[in-house]
Tab-separated table of C-alpha atoms and ligand atoms in Angstrom:
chain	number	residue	atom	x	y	z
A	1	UNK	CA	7.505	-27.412	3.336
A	2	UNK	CA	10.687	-25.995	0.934
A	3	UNK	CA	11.559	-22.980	2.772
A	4	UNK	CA	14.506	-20.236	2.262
A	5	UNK	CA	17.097	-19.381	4.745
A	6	UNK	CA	20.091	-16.957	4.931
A	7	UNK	CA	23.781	-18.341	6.005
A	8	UNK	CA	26.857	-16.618	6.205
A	9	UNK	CA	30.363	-18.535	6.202
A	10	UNK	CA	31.869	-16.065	9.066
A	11	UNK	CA	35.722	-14.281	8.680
A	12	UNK	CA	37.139	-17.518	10.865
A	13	UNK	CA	35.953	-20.331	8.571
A	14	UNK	CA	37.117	-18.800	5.374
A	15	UNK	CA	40.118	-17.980	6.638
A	16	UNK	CA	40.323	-21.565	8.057
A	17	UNK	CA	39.446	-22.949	4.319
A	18	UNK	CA	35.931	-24.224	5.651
A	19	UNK	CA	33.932	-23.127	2.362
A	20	UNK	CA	34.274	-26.420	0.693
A	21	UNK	CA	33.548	-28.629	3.593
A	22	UNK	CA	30.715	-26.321	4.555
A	23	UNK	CA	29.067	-26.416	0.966
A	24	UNK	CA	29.544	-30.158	0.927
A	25	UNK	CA	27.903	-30.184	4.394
A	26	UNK	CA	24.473	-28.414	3.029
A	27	UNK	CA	24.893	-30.509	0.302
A	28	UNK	CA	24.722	-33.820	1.720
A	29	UNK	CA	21.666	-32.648	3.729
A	30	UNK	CA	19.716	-32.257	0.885
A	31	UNK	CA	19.299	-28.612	0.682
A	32	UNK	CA	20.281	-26.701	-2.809
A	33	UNK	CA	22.641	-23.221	-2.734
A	34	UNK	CA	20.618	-20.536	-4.570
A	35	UNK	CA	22.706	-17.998	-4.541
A	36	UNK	CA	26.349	-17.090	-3.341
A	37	UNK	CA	28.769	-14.731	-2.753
A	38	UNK	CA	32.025	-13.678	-1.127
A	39	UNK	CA	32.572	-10.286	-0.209
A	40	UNK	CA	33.789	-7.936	2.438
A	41	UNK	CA	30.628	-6.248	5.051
A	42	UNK	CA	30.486	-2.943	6.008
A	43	UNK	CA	29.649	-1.505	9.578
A	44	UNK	CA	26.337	-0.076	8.889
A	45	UNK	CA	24.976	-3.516	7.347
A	46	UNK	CA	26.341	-5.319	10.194
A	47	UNK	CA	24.439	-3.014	13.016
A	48	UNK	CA	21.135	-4.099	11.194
A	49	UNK	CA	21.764	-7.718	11.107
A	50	UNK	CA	22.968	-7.475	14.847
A	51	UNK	CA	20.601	-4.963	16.055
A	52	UNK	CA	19.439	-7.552	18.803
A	53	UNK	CA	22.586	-7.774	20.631
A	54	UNK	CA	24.039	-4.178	19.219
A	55	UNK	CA	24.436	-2.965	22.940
A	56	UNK	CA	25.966	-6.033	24.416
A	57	UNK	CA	29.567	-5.252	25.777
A	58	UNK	CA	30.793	-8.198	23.664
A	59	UNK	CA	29.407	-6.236	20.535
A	60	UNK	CA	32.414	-4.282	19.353
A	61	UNK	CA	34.270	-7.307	19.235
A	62	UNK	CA	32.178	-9.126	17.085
A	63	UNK	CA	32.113	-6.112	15.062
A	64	UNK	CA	35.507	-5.951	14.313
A	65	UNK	CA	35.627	-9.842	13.818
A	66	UNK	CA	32.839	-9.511	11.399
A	67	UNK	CA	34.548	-7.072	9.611
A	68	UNK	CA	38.200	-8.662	9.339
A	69	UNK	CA	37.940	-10.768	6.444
A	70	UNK	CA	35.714	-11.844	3.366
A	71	UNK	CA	32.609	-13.415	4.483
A	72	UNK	CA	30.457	-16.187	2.020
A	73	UNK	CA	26.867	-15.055	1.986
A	74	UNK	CA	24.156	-17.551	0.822
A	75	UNK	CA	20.623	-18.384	0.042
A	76	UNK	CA	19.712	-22.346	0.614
A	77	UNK	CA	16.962	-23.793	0.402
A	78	UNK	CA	15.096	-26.783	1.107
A	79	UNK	CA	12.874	-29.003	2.970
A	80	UNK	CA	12.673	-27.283	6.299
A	81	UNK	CA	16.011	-25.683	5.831
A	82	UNK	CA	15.649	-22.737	8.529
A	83	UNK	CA	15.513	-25.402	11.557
A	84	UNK	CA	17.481	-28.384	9.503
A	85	UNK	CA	20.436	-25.553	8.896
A	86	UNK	CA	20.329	-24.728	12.601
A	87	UNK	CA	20.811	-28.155	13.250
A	88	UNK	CA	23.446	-28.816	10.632
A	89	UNK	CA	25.278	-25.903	12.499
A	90	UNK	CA	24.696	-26.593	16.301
A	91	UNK	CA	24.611	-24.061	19.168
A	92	UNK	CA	25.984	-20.538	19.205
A	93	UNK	CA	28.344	-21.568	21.907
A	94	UNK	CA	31.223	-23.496	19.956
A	95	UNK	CA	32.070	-25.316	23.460
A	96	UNK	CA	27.988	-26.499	23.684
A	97	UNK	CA	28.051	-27.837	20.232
A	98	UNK	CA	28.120	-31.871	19.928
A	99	UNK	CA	30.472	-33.015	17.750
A	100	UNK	CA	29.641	-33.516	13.992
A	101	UNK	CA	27.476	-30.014	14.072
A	102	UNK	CA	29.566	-27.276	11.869
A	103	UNK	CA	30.039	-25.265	15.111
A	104	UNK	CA	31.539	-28.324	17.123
A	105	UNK	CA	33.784	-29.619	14.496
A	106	UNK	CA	35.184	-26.158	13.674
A	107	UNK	CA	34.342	-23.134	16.605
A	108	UNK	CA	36.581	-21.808	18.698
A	109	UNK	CA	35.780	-23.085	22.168
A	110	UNK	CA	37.023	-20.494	23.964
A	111	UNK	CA	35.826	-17.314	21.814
A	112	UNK	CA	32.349	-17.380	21.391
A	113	UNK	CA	32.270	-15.077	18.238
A	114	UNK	CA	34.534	-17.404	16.443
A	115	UNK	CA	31.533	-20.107	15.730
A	116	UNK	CA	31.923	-20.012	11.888
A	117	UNK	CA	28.653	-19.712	10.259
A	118	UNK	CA	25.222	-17.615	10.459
A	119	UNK	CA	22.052	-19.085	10.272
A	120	UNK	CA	18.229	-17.502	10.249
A	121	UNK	CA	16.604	-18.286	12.929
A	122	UNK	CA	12.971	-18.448	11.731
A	123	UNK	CA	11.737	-18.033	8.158
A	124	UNK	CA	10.319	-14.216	8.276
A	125	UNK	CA	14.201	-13.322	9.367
A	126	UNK	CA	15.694	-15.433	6.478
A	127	UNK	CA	13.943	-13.054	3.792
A	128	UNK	CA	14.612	-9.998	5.509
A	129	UNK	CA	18.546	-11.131	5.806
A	130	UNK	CA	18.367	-12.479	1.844
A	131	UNK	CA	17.029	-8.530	0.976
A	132	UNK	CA	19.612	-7.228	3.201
A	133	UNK	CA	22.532	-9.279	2.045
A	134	UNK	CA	21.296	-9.512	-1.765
A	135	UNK	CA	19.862	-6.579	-1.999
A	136	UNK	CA	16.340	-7.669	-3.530
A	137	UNK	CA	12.534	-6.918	-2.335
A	138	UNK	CA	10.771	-9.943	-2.165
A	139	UNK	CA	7.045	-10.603	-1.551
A	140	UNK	CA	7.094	-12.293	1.459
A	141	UNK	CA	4.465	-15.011	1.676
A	142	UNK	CA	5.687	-16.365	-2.098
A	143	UNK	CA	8.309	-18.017	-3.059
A	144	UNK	CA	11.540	-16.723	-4.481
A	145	UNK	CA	11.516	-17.036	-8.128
A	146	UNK	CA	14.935	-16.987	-9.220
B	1	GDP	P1	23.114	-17.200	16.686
B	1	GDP	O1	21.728	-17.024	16.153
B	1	GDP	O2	23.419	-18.608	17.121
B	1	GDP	O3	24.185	-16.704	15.729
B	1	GDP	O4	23.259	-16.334	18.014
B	1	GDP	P2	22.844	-14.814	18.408
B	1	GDP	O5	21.937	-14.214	17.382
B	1	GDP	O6	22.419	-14.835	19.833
B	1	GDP	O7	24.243	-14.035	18.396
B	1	GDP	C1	24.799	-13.595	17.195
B	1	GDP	C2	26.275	-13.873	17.195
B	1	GDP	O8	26.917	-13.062	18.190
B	1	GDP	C3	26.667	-15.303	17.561
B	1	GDP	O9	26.625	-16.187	16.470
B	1	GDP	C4	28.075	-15.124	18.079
B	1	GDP	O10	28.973	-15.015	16.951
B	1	GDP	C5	28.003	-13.774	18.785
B	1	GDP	N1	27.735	-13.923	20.227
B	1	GDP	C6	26.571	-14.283	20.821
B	1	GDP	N2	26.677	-14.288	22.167
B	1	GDP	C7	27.972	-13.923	22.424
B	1	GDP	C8	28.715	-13.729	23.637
B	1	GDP	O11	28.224	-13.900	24.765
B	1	GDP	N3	30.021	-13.337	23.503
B	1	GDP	C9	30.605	-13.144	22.279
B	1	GDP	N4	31.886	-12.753	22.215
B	1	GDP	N5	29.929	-13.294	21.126
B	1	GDP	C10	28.633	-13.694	21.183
């Protein structure tokens, strides 16, 4: 089934020039870019998004990381693209993911913030990151109409 999912081109892979190669990379999977964006976050919209590890002692960190540079929000969409994005990206450890995944080609293997891209984990999180990051209020249980 053609499904939505949120990704986020982290501070580390635009500053590394990744954009391209990661557009081409969704591409080439099949799935289509719906919307996108480049922009700088602020600290309140990050502790939403990261409200599951906000009191982790590593937190602060990735806080500051998250906030250092311009960041490439999207919405793609596809067959399966919550799980096939996932895949396309690898693990969240950078030094656990195989080569050819986003993570393993690009991650920094000793940092584990550094892994270059967000992904949604399951579909009910991937519209309630798309109205966070794009601001919209979508019915869930339909489809996005854009
Ligand atoms: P994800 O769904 O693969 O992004 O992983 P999580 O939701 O568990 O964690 C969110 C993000 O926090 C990850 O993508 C990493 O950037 C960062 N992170 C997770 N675990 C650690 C950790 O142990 N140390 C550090 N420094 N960052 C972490």
């Amino acid at each position: 089934m053609k499904e939505y999912t949120y990704i986020m081109i982290k501070p580390d892979g635009v500053r590394m020039g990744l954009t391209e190669e990661i557009i081409k990379r969704i591409h080439s999977k099949g799935f289509e870019i719906k919307l996108f964006d480049v922009r700088k976050l602020d600290g309140e919209i990050l502790d939403e998004h990261y409200a599951h590890i906000k009191d982790k002692p590593f937190y602060p960190t990735m806080k500051e990381f998250m906030l250092s540079d311009y960041v490439v929000p999207m919405i793609v969409y596809g067959e399966n693209a919550v799980q096939g994005m996932r895949d396309l990206m690898g693990p969240t450890k950078s030094s656990e993911a195989p080569v050819g995944t986003i993570r393993g080609d690009y991650g920094n293997k000793e940092v584990i913030n550094e892994n270059v891209i967000h992904g949604s984990d399951s579909r009910e999180n991937a519209l309630i990151e798309i109205e966070r990051f794009f601001n919209l209020k979508l019915n869930h249980g339909e489809d996005i109409i854009f």
